[in-house]
Tab-separated table of N, CA and C in Angstrom:
chain	number	residue	atom	x	y	z
A	1	ILE	N	-6.895	-10.706	1.336
A	1	ILE	CA	-8.238	-10.607	0.659
A	1	ILE	C	-8.514	-11.899	0.042
A	2	TYR	N	-9.580	-12.334	0.156
A	2	TYR	CA	-10.198	-13.645	-0.629
A	2	TYR	C	-11.085	-13.132	-1.642
A	3	PRO	N	-10.863	-13.336	-2.871
A	3	PRO	CA	-11.639	-12.785	-3.919
A	3	PRO	C	-12.986	-13.426	-3.904
A	4	HIS	N	-13.930	-12.578	-4.721
A	4	HIS	CA	-15.125	-13.091	-5.156
A	4	HIS	C	-15.027	-13.629	-6.673
A	5	TYR	N	-15.617	-14.861	-6.845
A	5	TYR	CA	-15.548	-15.571	-8.104
A	5	TYR	C	-17.106	-15.618	-8.411
A	6	PRO	N	-17.685	-14.595	-8.952
A	6	PRO	CA	-19.127	-14.871	-9.317
A	6	PRO	C	-19.175	-15.734	-10.514
A	7	GLY	N	-20.113	-16.710	-10.441
A	7	GLY	CA	-20.330	-17.691	-11.624
A	7	GLY	C	-19.367	-18.934	-11.582
A	8	SER	N	-18.608	-18.918	-10.374
A	8	SER	CA	-17.723	-20.109	-10.225
A	8	SER	C	-18.572	-21.327	-9.768
A	9	HIS	N	-18.192	-22.436	-10.209
A	9	HIS	CA	-18.909	-23.664	-9.856
A	9	HIS	C	-18.320	-24.150	-8.465
A	10	TYR	N	-17.454	-23.511	-8.052
A	10	TYR	CA	-16.850	-23.860	-6.539
A	10	TYR	C	-17.800	-23.095	-5.488
A	11	THR	N	-18.353	-22.020	-5.674
A	11	THR	CA	-18.981	-21.326	-4.664
A	11	THR	C	-20.483	-20.901	-5.090
A	12	GLY	N	-20.729	-20.856	-6.327
A	12	GLY	CA	-22.048	-20.445	-6.742
A	12	GLY	C	-22.135	-18.973	-6.667
A	13	GLY	N	-21.045	-18.336	-6.594
A	13	GLY	CA	-21.043	-16.728	-6.508
A	13	GLY	C	-20.903	-16.341	-4.996
A	14	ARG	N	-20.993	-17.079	-4.044
A	14	ARG	CA	-20.763	-16.663	-2.572
A	14	ARG	C	-20.080	-17.710	-1.945
A	15	ASN	N	-19.270	-17.195	-1.143
A	15	ASN	CA	-18.414	-18.140	-0.363
A	15	ASN	C	-19.284	-18.659	0.914
A	16	THR	N	-19.279	-19.961	1.055
A	16	THR	CA	-20.161	-20.736	2.059
A	16	THR	C	-19.346	-21.129	3.291
A	17	PHE	N	-18.012	-21.319	3.001
A	17	PHE	CA	-17.142	-21.641	4.065
A	17	PHE	C	-15.863	-20.779	4.086
A	18	PRO	N	-15.352	-20.452	5.373
A	18	PRO	CA	-14.159	-19.693	5.385
A	18	PRO	C	-13.028	-20.366	4.762
A	19	PRO	N	-12.260	-19.638	4.015
A	19	PRO	CA	-11.089	-20.343	3.220
A	19	PRO	C	-10.077	-20.778	4.051
A	20	VAL	N	-9.796	-22.195	4.120
A	20	VAL	CA	-8.761	-22.795	4.915
A	20	VAL	C	-7.372	-22.194	4.660
A	21	GLY	N	-6.903	-22.179	3.581
A	21	GLY	CA	-5.655	-21.514	3.152
A	21	GLY	C	-5.422	-20.139	3.817
A	22	LEU	N	-6.566	-19.333	3.715
A	22	LEU	CA	-6.405	-17.894	4.156
A	22	LEU	C	-6.329	-18.176	5.623
A	23	GLY	N	-7.085	-19.072	6.335
A	23	GLY	CA	-7.010	-19.193	7.758
A	23	GLY	C	-5.590	-19.724	8.240
A	24	ILE	N	-5.084	-20.595	7.545
A	24	ILE	CA	-3.661	-20.919	7.781
A	24	ILE	C	-2.550	-19.852	7.762
A	25	MET	N	-2.647	-19.066	6.528
A	25	MET	CA	-1.878	-17.878	6.523
A	25	MET	C	-2.097	-16.861	7.676
A	26	GLY	N	-3.248	-16.694	8.151
A	26	GLY	CA	-3.401	-15.850	9.341
A	26	GLY	C	-2.711	-16.324	10.507
A	27	GLU	N	-2.708	-17.544	10.634
A	27	GLU	CA	-2.038	-18.151	11.701
A	27	GLU	C	-0.547	-18.027	11.503
A	28	MET	N	0.006	-18.182	10.504
A	28	MET	CA	1.381	-17.978	10.063
A	28	MET	C	1.861	-16.433	10.502
A	29	LEU	N	0.929	-15.593	10.160
A	29	LEU	CA	1.199	-14.121	10.302
A	29	LEU	C	1.181	-13.848	11.851
A	30	THR	N	0.277	-14.408	12.522
A	30	THR	CA	0.267	-14.264	13.890
A	30	THR	C	1.506	-14.958	14.668
A	31	ASN	N	2.031	-16.008	14.181
A	31	ASN	CA	3.071	-16.595	14.647
A	31	ASN	C	4.372	-15.877	14.470
A	32	CYS	N	4.379	-15.118	13.377
A	32	CYS	CA	5.629	-14.355	13.162
A	32	CYS	C	5.490	-12.781	13.683
A	33	GLY	N	4.325	-12.461	14.440
A	33	GLY	CA	4.187	-11.297	14.997
A	33	GLY	C	3.612	-10.170	14.220
A	34	ALA	N	3.058	-10.518	13.074
A	34	ALA	CA	2.358	-9.603	12.125
A	34	ALA	C	0.873	-9.487	12.387
A	35	ASP	N	0.500	-8.245	12.335
A	35	ASP	CA	-0.904	-7.978	12.599
A	35	ASP	C	-1.733	-8.110	11.150
A	36	TYR	N	-2.850	-8.477	11.171
A	36	TYR	CA	-3.590	-8.632	9.847
A	36	TYR	C	-5.194	-8.405	10.039
A	37	GLU	N	-5.798	-8.305	8.933
A	37	GLU	CA	-7.155	-8.310	8.860
A	37	GLU	C	-7.568	-8.959	7.692
A	38	VAL	N	-8.750	-9.588	7.671
A	38	VAL	CA	-9.362	-10.435	6.589
A	38	VAL	C	-10.556	-9.620	5.910
A	39	VAL	N	-10.386	-9.612	4.643
A	39	VAL	CA	-11.750	-9.371	3.862
A	39	VAL	C	-11.917	-10.416	2.879
A	40	ASP	N	-13.107	-10.976	3.032
A	40	ASP	CA	-13.645	-11.930	2.053
A	40	ASP	C	-14.620	-11.432	1.214
A	41	LEU	N	-14.235	-11.028	-0.021
A	41	LEU	CA	-15.173	-10.390	-0.901
A	41	LEU	C	-16.303	-11.392	-1.281
A	42	GLY	N	-16.105	-12.690	-1.244
A	42	GLY	CA	-17.230	-13.706	-1.356
A	42	GLY	C	-18.415	-13.581	-0.523
A	43	LEU	N	-18.319	-12.783	0.500
A	43	LEU	CA	-19.379	-12.526	1.473
A	43	LEU	C	-20.260	-11.278	0.937
A	44	GLY	N	-19.932	-10.748	-0.276
A	44	GLY	CA	-20.907	-9.786	-0.773
A	44	GLY	C	-20.333	-8.334	-0.618
A	45	TYR	N	-19.243	-8.232	-0.164
A	45	TYR	CA	-18.379	-7.003	-0.231
A	45	TYR	C	-18.054	-6.370	-1.502
A	46	SER	N	-18.055	-4.997	-1.564
A	46	SER	CA	-17.812	-4.311	-2.781
A	46	SER	C	-16.494	-3.934	-2.939
A	47	GLN	N	-16.013	-3.572	-4.028
A	47	GLN	CA	-14.548	-2.944	-4.110
A	47	GLN	C	-14.445	-1.642	-3.447
A	48	THR	N	-15.505	-0.950	-3.254
A	48	THR	CA	-15.590	0.425	-2.430
A	48	THR	C	-15.323	0.101	-1.014
A	49	TYR	N	-16.118	-1.023	-0.555
A	49	TYR	CA	-15.917	-1.531	0.827
A	49	TYR	C	-14.536	-1.712	0.954
A	50	LEU	N	-13.795	-2.740	0.136
A	50	LEU	CA	-12.452	-2.945	0.313
A	50	LEU	C	-11.531	-1.801	0.582
A	51	ARG	N	-11.754	-0.779	-0.468
A	51	ARG	CA	-10.941	0.485	-0.377
A	51	ARG	C	-11.140	1.174	0.941
A	52	GLN	N	-12.323	1.152	1.502
A	52	GLN	CA	-12.595	1.681	2.785
A	52	GLN	C	-11.785	0.985	3.865
A	53	ARG	N	-11.925	-0.201	3.829
A	53	ARG	CA	-11.156	-1.125	4.927
A	53	ARG	C	-9.707	-0.852	4.755
A	54	ILE	N	-9.123	-0.793	3.661
A	54	ILE	CA	-7.734	-0.537	3.379
A	54	ILE	C	-7.260	0.854	4.046
A	55	ALA	N	-8.223	1.876	3.659
A	55	ALA	CA	-7.856	3.145	4.105
A	55	ALA	C	-8.109	3.282	5.758
A	56	GLU	N	-8.842	2.641	6.453
A	56	GLU	CA	-9.043	2.509	7.877
A	56	GLU	C	-7.901	1.672	8.387
A	57	TYR	N	-7.538	0.480	7.997
A	57	TYR	CA	-6.663	-0.309	8.532
A	57	TYR	C	-5.042	0.226	8.191
A	58	ARG	N	-4.870	0.690	7.046
A	58	ARG	CA	-3.649	1.124	6.595
A	58	ARG	C	-2.557	0.002	6.670
A	59	PRO	N	-2.593	-0.937	5.952
A	59	PRO	CA	-1.620	-1.987	5.955
A	59	PRO	C	-0.254	-1.671	5.196
A	60	ASP	N	0.743	-2.254	5.703
A	60	ASP	CA	2.025	-2.172	4.764
A	60	ASP	C	1.927	-3.032	3.600
A	61	ALA	N	1.292	-4.161	3.834
A	61	ALA	CA	1.100	-5.027	2.535
A	61	ALA	C	-0.326	-5.858	2.599
A	62	LEU	N	-0.767	-6.041	1.349
A	62	LEU	CA	-2.064	-6.720	1.064
A	62	LEU	C	-1.801	-8.043	0.501
A	63	GLY	N	-2.320	-9.078	0.893
A	63	GLY	CA	-2.159	-10.458	0.252
A	63	GLY	C	-3.396	-10.851	-0.247
A	64	ILE	N	-3.356	-11.563	-1.381
A	64	ILE	CA	-4.571	-12.111	-2.184
A	64	ILE	C	-4.248	-13.348	-2.700
A	65	SER	N	-5.100	-14.267	-2.483
A	65	SER	CA	-5.119	-15.667	-3.212
A	65	SER	C	-5.772	-15.641	-4.316
A	66	MET	N	-5.135	-16.121	-5.405
A	66	MET	CA	-5.766	-16.101	-6.716
A	66	MET	C	-6.003	-17.346	-7.495
A	67	MET	N	-7.052	-17.771	-8.017
A	67	MET	CA	-7.366	-18.694	-8.933
A	67	MET	C	-7.205	-18.063	-10.382
A	68	THR	N	-6.958	-19.023	-11.377
A	68	THR	CA	-6.968	-18.466	-12.712
A	68	THR	C	-8.403	-18.019	-13.215
A	69	PHE	N	-9.332	-18.601	-12.565
A	69	PHE	CA	-10.780	-18.129	-13.004
A	69	PHE	C	-10.896	-16.745	-12.795
A	70	LYS	N	-11.171	-16.094	-13.768
A	70	LYS	CA	-11.457	-14.524	-13.810
A	70	LYS	C	-10.145	-13.767	-13.439
A	71	TYR	N	-9.102	-14.187	-13.710
A	71	TYR	CA	-7.863	-13.526	-13.348
A	71	TYR	C	-7.750	-12.058	-13.561
A	72	ALA	N	-8.249	-11.710	-14.885
A	72	ALA	CA	-8.176	-10.487	-15.513
A	72	ALA	C	-9.046	-9.345	-14.557
A	73	SER	N	-10.170	-9.906	-14.110
A	73	SER	CA	-10.896	-9.011	-13.124
A	73	SER	C	-9.925	-8.735	-11.886
A	74	LEU	N	-9.382	-9.804	-11.461
A	74	LEU	CA	-8.450	-9.612	-10.283
A	74	LEU	C	-7.422	-8.668	-10.395
A	75	TYR	N	-6.842	-8.940	-11.568
A	75	TYR	CA	-5.655	-7.825	-12.044
A	75	TYR	C	-6.327	-6.350	-11.933
A	76	GLY	N	-7.674	-6.083	-12.390
A	76	GLY	CA	-8.151	-4.833	-12.383
A	76	GLY	C	-8.293	-4.378	-10.831
A	77	LEU	N	-8.928	-5.280	-10.095
A	77	LEU	CA	-9.035	-5.069	-8.622
A	77	LEU	C	-7.725	-4.440	-7.906
A	78	LEU	N	-6.621	-5.306	-8.266
A	78	LEU	CA	-5.267	-4.892	-7.895
A	78	LEU	C	-4.699	-3.744	-8.308
A	79	GLN	N	-4.978	-3.286	-9.511
A	79	GLN	CA	-4.503	-2.178	-10.156
A	79	GLN	C	-5.450	-0.889	-9.448
A	80	ASP	N	-6.684	-1.087	-9.302
A	80	ASP	CA	-7.428	-0.153	-8.530
A	80	ASP	C	-6.858	0.027	-7.135
A	81	ILE	N	-6.452	-0.866	-6.416
A	81	ILE	CA	-5.980	-0.870	-4.993
A	81	ILE	C	-4.591	-0.014	-4.976
A	82	LYS	N	-3.790	-0.405	-6.057
A	82	LYS	CA	-2.479	0.227	-6.232
A	82	LYS	C	-2.537	1.792	-6.515
A	83	GLN	N	-3.625	1.953	-7.399
A	83	GLN	CA	-3.881	3.456	-7.775
A	83	GLN	C	-4.138	4.209	-6.509
A	84	HIS	N	-5.009	3.672	-5.687
A	84	HIS	CA	-5.531	4.453	-4.528
A	84	HIS	C	-4.562	4.362	-3.368
A	85	PHE	N	-3.736	3.229	-3.350
A	85	PHE	CA	-2.660	3.066	-2.177
A	85	PHE	C	-1.553	2.686	-2.650
A	86	PRO	N	-0.634	3.679	-3.428
A	86	PRO	CA	0.478	3.236	-4.178
A	86	PRO	C	1.799	2.636	-3.163
A	87	ASP	N	1.630	3.015	-1.876
A	87	ASP	CA	2.845	2.588	-1.014
A	87	ASP	C	2.300	1.298	-0.473
A	88	VAL	N	1.121	0.567	-0.523
A	88	VAL	CA	0.780	-0.916	-0.080
A	88	VAL	C	1.429	-1.787	-1.023
A	89	LYS	N	2.365	-2.693	-0.468
A	89	LYS	CA	2.893	-3.737	-1.257
A	89	LYS	C	1.807	-4.896	-1.478
A	90	ILE	N	1.670	-5.299	-2.780
A	90	ILE	CA	0.699	-6.393	-2.985
A	90	ILE	C	1.410	-7.843	-3.112
A	91	ILE	N	1.013	-8.635	-2.340
A	91	ILE	CA	1.498	-10.128	-2.462
A	91	ILE	C	0.411	-11.021	-2.854
A	92	ALA	N	0.689	-11.676	-4.178
A	92	ALA	CA	-0.257	-12.513	-4.702
A	92	ALA	C	0.255	-14.006	-4.610
A	93	GLY	N	-0.694	-14.762	-4.259
A	93	GLY	CA	-0.226	-16.309	-4.147
A	93	GLY	C	-1.504	-17.106	-4.660
A	94	GLY	N	-1.380	-18.312	-4.557
A	94	GLY	CA	-2.464	-19.201	-4.915
A	94	GLY	C	-2.214	-19.965	-6.325
A	95	PRO	N	-3.099	-20.846	-6.749
A	95	PRO	CA	-2.861	-21.601	-7.971
A	95	PRO	C	-2.483	-20.773	-9.222
A	96	HIS	N	-3.222	-19.690	-9.262
A	96	HIS	CA	-2.778	-18.778	-10.417
A	96	HIS	C	-1.424	-18.398	-10.540
A	97	VAL	N	-0.750	-18.023	-9.494
A	97	VAL	CA	0.606	-17.596	-9.385
A	97	VAL	C	1.516	-18.823	-9.526
A	98	THR	N	1.181	-19.964	-8.834
A	98	THR	CA	2.041	-21.177	-9.077
A	98	THR	C	2.051	-21.571	-10.474
A	99	ALA	N	0.957	-21.543	-11.215
A	99	ALA	CA	0.866	-22.020	-12.526
A	99	ALA	C	1.500	-21.051	-13.513
A	100	TRP	N	1.322	-19.787	-13.374
A	100	TRP	CA	1.867	-18.810	-14.399
A	100	TRP	C	3.082	-18.221	-13.966
A	101	GLY	N	3.495	-18.270	-12.757
A	101	GLY	CA	4.712	-17.799	-12.386
A	101	GLY	C	4.970	-16.237	-12.707
A	102	THR	N	6.058	-15.919	-13.362
A	102	THR	CA	6.571	-14.619	-13.771
A	102	THR	C	5.545	-13.995	-14.535
A	103	ARG	N	4.984	-14.561	-15.316
A	103	ARG	CA	3.866	-13.898	-16.176
A	103	ARG	C	2.775	-12.999	-15.394
A	104	VAL	N	2.547	-13.484	-14.167
A	104	VAL	CA	1.564	-12.793	-13.211
A	104	VAL	C	2.044	-11.305	-13.019
A	105	LEU	N	3.379	-11.243	-12.632
A	105	LEU	CA	3.956	-9.897	-12.433
A	105	LEU	C	4.190	-9.247	-13.648
A	106	GLU	N	4.388	-9.939	-14.839
A	106	GLU	CA	4.528	-9.290	-15.996
A	106	GLU	C	3.178	-8.528	-16.455
A	107	GLN	N	2.207	-9.341	-16.251
A	107	GLN	CA	0.881	-8.897	-16.754
A	107	GLN	C	0.068	-8.009	-15.797
A	108	CYS	N	0.427	-7.854	-14.481
A	108	CYS	CA	-0.191	-6.971	-13.477
A	108	CYS	C	0.890	-6.085	-12.901
A	109	ALA	N	1.137	-4.978	-13.302
A	109	ALA	CA	2.266	-4.024	-12.718
A	109	ALA	C	1.862	-3.764	-11.152
A	110	ALA	N	0.610	-3.989	-10.731
A	110	ALA	CA	0.299	-3.681	-9.337
A	110	ALA	C	0.890	-4.757	-8.298
A	111	ILE	N	1.178	-5.902	-8.774
A	111	ILE	CA	1.602	-6.959	-7.910
A	111	ILE	C	3.138	-6.858	-7.666
A	112	ASP	N	3.435	-6.694	-6.349
A	112	ASP	CA	4.833	-6.509	-6.120
A	112	ASP	C	5.795	-7.931	-5.792
A	113	PHE	N	4.864	-8.981	-5.205
A	113	PHE	CA	5.357	-10.146	-4.955
A	113	PHE	C	4.661	-11.219	-5.322
A	114	GLY	N	5.069	-12.357	-5.845
A	114	GLY	CA	4.267	-13.710	-6.013
A	114	GLY	C	4.827	-14.680	-5.246
A	115	VAL	N	3.935	-15.377	-4.804
A	115	VAL	CA	4.287	-16.582	-3.877
A	115	VAL	C	3.729	-17.763	-4.282
A	116	THR	N	4.681	-18.871	-4.640
A	116	THR	CA	4.328	-19.991	-5.310
A	116	THR	C	4.185	-21.209	-4.402
A	117	ARG	N	3.421	-22.201	-4.974
A	117	ARG	CA	3.230	-23.614	-4.262
A	117	ARG	C	2.636	-23.199	-2.771
A	118	GLU	N	3.090	-24.079	-1.764
A	118	GLU	CA	2.966	-23.778	-0.555
A	118	GLU	C	3.592	-22.551	0.167
A	119	GLY	N	2.791	-21.528	0.348
A	119	GLY	CA	3.262	-20.259	0.687
A	119	GLY	C	3.523	-19.997	2.032
A	120	GLU	N	3.061	-20.769	2.970
A	120	GLU	CA	3.172	-20.507	4.416
A	120	GLU	C	4.487	-20.009	4.750
A	121	LEU	N	5.610	-20.647	4.423
A	121	LEU	CA	6.923	-20.337	4.938
A	121	LEU	C	7.499	-19.022	4.091
A	122	THR	N	7.075	-19.025	2.878
A	122	THR	CA	7.550	-17.909	1.956
A	122	THR	C	6.943	-16.677	2.519
A	123	LEU	N	5.584	-16.601	2.690
A	123	LEU	CA	4.906	-15.402	3.368
A	123	LEU	C	5.663	-14.984	4.671
A	124	MET	N	5.750	-15.995	5.515
A	124	MET	CA	6.335	-15.547	6.969
A	124	MET	C	7.821	-14.993	6.734
A	125	GLU	N	8.616	-15.487	5.721
A	125	GLU	CA	9.965	-14.928	5.647
A	125	GLU	C	9.957	-13.680	5.185
A	126	LEU	N	9.004	-13.414	4.134
A	126	LEU	CA	8.874	-12.168	3.621
A	126	LEU	C	8.382	-11.016	4.556
A	127	CYS	N	7.472	-11.353	5.307
A	127	CYS	CA	6.912	-10.489	6.441
A	127	CYS	C	8.067	-10.234	7.400
A	128	GLU	N	8.855	-11.125	7.789
A	128	GLU	CA	9.914	-11.084	8.645
A	128	GLU	C	11.112	-10.175	8.280
A	129	GLY	N	11.165	-9.842	6.883
A	129	GLY	CA	12.246	-8.947	6.273
A	129	GLY	C	13.272	-9.719	5.755
A	130	LYS	N	13.248	-11.027	5.603
A	130	LYS	CA	14.399	-11.667	5.057
A	130	LYS	C	14.558	-11.175	3.631
A	131	GLU	N	15.883	-11.213	3.251
A	131	GLU	CA	16.216	-10.648	1.915
A	131	GLU	C	15.487	-11.451	0.722
A	132	CYS	N	14.924	-10.792	-0.145
A	132	CYS	CA	14.197	-11.299	-1.112
A	132	CYS	C	14.820	-12.536	-1.938
A	133	ALA	N	16.184	-12.236	-2.192
A	133	ALA	CA	16.918	-13.275	-3.007
A	133	ALA	C	17.075	-14.528	-2.278
A	134	GLN	N	16.861	-14.512	-0.920
A	134	GLN	CA	17.082	-15.701	-0.121
A	134	GLN	C	15.704	-16.554	0.200
A	135	ILE	N	14.632	-16.009	-0.334
A	135	ILE	CA	13.331	-16.632	-0.016
A	135	ILE	C	12.861	-17.627	-1.190
A	136	LYS	N	12.968	-18.655	-0.762
A	136	LYS	CA	12.292	-19.781	-1.766
A	136	LYS	C	10.945	-19.519	-2.147
A	137	GLY	N	10.539	-19.856	-3.320
A	137	GLY	CA	9.183	-19.820	-3.679
A	137	GLY	C	8.640	-18.274	-3.792
A	138	LEU	N	9.638	-17.294	-4.021
A	138	LEU	CA	9.189	-16.001	-3.906
A	138	LEU	C	9.472	-15.364	-5.576
A	139	ILE	N	8.564	-14.655	-6.252
A	139	ILE	CA	8.683	-13.897	-7.290
A	139	ILE	C	8.683	-12.476	-6.873
A	140	TYR	N	9.595	-11.701	-7.394
A	140	TYR	CA	9.542	-10.385	-6.877
A	140	TYR	C	10.208	-9.459	-7.971
A	141	ARG	N	10.047	-7.964	-7.703
A	141	ARG	CA	10.688	-7.068	-8.724
A	141	ARG	C	11.870	-6.732	-8.260
A	142	ASN	N	12.875	-6.480	-9.204
A	142	ASN	CA	14.187	-5.909	-8.783
A	142	ASN	C	14.514	-4.792	-9.854
A	143	GLY	N	14.077	-3.660	-9.631
A	143	GLY	CA	14.115	-2.560	-10.634
A	143	GLY	C	12.971	-2.986	-11.798
A	144	GLU	N	13.581	-3.091	-13.047
A	144	GLU	CA	12.707	-3.575	-14.166
A	144	GLU	C	12.748	-5.011	-14.341
A	145	ALA	N	13.482	-5.661	-13.541
A	145	ALA	CA	13.577	-7.113	-13.717
A	145	ALA	C	12.587	-7.899	-12.743
A	146	ILE	N	12.030	-8.928	-13.339
A	146	ILE	CA	11.161	-9.791	-12.387
A	146	ILE	C	12.100	-11.056	-12.188
A	147	ILE	N	12.245	-11.470	-10.788
A	147	ILE	CA	13.031	-12.542	-10.416
A	147	ILE	C	12.207	-13.529	-9.879
A	148	ALA	N	12.452	-14.882	-10.209
A	148	ALA	CA	11.846	-15.995	-9.800
A	148	ALA	C	12.726	-16.808	-8.962
A	149	ASN	N	12.687	-16.818	-7.713
A	149	ASN	CA	13.604	-17.722	-6.963
A	149	ASN	C	13.313	-19.160	-7.055
A	150	PRO	N	14.276	-20.101	-6.722
A	150	PRO	CA	13.948	-21.464	-6.724
A	150	PRO	C	12.543	-21.894	-5.973
A	151	GLU	N	11.992	-23.012	-6.270
A	151	GLU	CA	10.817	-23.369	-5.727
A	151	GLU	C	11.171	-23.789	-4.242
A	152	ARG	N	10.284	-23.656	-3.223
A	152	ARG	CA	10.310	-24.146	-1.948
A	152	ARG	C	10.022	-25.634	-2.022
A	153	GLU	N	10.592	-26.402	-1.139
A	153	GLU	CA	10.288	-27.848	-0.995
A	153	GLU	C	8.927	-27.864	-0.423
A	154	LEU	N	8.170	-28.932	-0.683
A	154	LEU	CA	6.930	-29.203	0.030
A	154	LEU	C	7.116	-29.460	1.415
A	155	ILE	N	6.172	-29.050	2.150
A	155	ILE	CA	6.108	-29.150	3.547
A	155	ILE	C	5.939	-30.731	3.874
A	156	ALA	N	6.896	-31.479	4.438
A	156	ALA	CA	6.848	-32.850	4.760
A	156	ALA	C	6.058	-33.060	5.896
A	157	ASN	N	6.063	-32.265	6.898
A	157	ASN	CA	5.249	-32.506	8.265
A	157	ASN	C	4.188	-31.521	8.304
A	158	LEU	N	3.025	-32.005	7.840
A	158	LEU	CA	1.853	-31.134	7.940
A	158	LEU	C	1.457	-30.762	9.229
A	159	ASP	N	1.801	-31.368	10.348
A	159	ASP	CA	1.649	-31.021	11.703
A	159	ASP	C	2.117	-29.660	12.143
A	160	SER	N	3.365	-29.390	11.352
A	160	SER	CA	4.159	-28.259	11.469
A	160	SER	C	3.417	-26.885	11.078
A	161	ILE	N	2.295	-27.096	10.430
A	161	ILE	CA	1.512	-25.896	10.008
A	161	ILE	C	0.352	-25.697	10.935
A	162	PRO	N	0.179	-24.486	11.454
A	162	PRO	CA	-0.959	-24.249	12.486
A	162	PRO	C	-2.291	-24.411	11.921
A	163	PHE	N	-3.091	-24.948	12.821
A	163	PHE	CA	-4.536	-25.208	12.508
A	163	PHE	C	-5.198	-23.692	12.469
A	164	PRO	N	-5.904	-23.467	11.531
A	164	PRO	CA	-6.642	-22.121	11.454
A	164	PRO	C	-7.618	-22.051	12.525
A	165	ARG	N	-7.597	-20.826	13.245
A	165	ARG	CA	-8.553	-20.521	14.304
A	165	ARG	C	-9.594	-19.596	13.726
A	166	TYR	N	-9.387	-18.943	12.640
A	166	TYR	CA	-10.398	-18.020	12.039
A	166	TYR	C	-10.721	-16.843	13.050
A	167	GLU	N	-9.707	-16.501	13.666
A	167	GLU	CA	-10.006	-15.153	14.717
A	167	GLU	C	-10.368	-13.906	13.984
A	168	ARG	N	-9.931	-13.706	12.813
A	168	ARG	CA	-10.270	-12.384	12.120
A	168	ARG	C	-11.384	-12.655	11.031
A	169	PHE	N	-12.083	-13.622	11.070
A	169	PHE	CA	-12.912	-13.940	10.123
A	169	PHE	C	-14.472	-13.674	10.467
A	170	GLU	N	-15.452	-13.231	9.839
A	170	GLU	CA	-16.663	-13.014	10.059
A	170	GLU	C	-17.514	-14.222	9.942
A	171	LEU	N	-17.265	-15.276	10.897
A	171	LEU	CA	-17.686	-16.640	10.797
A	171	LEU	C	-19.345	-16.659	10.775
A	172	ALA	N	-19.943	-15.826	11.398
A	172	ALA	CA	-21.592	-15.681	11.237
A	172	ALA	C	-22.121	-15.583	9.993
A	173	LYS	N	-21.173	-15.033	9.026
A	173	LYS	CA	-21.706	-14.777	7.689
A	173	LYS	C	-21.481	-15.989	6.562
A	174	TYR	N	-20.933	-16.922	7.174
A	174	TYR	CA	-20.763	-18.059	6.241
A	174	TYR	C	-22.004	-18.955	6.555
A	175	GLU	N	-22.412	-19.754	5.384
A	175	GLU	CA	-23.543	-20.573	5.558
A	175	GLU	C	-23.297	-21.765	6.654
A	176	CYS	N	-22.065	-22.100	6.626
A	176	CYS	CA	-21.833	-23.229	7.542
A	176	CYS	C	-21.939	-22.726	9.020
A	177	ALA	N	-21.892	-21.451	9.262
A	177	ALA	CA	-22.052	-20.680	10.460
A	177	ALA	C	-21.098	-21.278	11.667
A	178	MET	N	-19.740	-21.431	11.317
A	178	MET	CA	-18.849	-21.925	12.231
A	178	MET	C	-18.815	-20.984	13.374
A	179	GLN	N	-18.816	-21.334	14.641
A	179	GLN	CA	-18.712	-20.658	15.744
A	179	GLN	C	-17.876	-21.093	16.771
């Protein structure tokens, strides 16, 4: 999920370009054999539409990239999703999780996992079923405790990250009309 940030100076309330980070995450998921769908709420989709997509797709997990701007409304969105789909694991990443760390899981009980910094390898290892305690850059719940693993090193060779192909994106709906 890519959030909608109405009133943001970044987008003017509508996403005009496909999010690069989400495109890269999609390629990482493809590379580890995980199936995924993309919902960019910045294209004008409602919370009701998102719930319908989740009900149709029936994912094991849901990922969201979070900026701190309007984080409380994103917490509300995630709590609504968890209420309707209690078995879906929610993975939050992005600048908000990196900056706030364990407080994100403390403040939003709906979030099962937090991914800090560059999340490509962390997300891949989580989806591959690696033991949570062994995944660098992961924040997770262990009973009532919230555990923050050591940070993952920054990726030195950027060429090791796959270039986004945006196969699951609605490219025609972006103003840049990437095709």
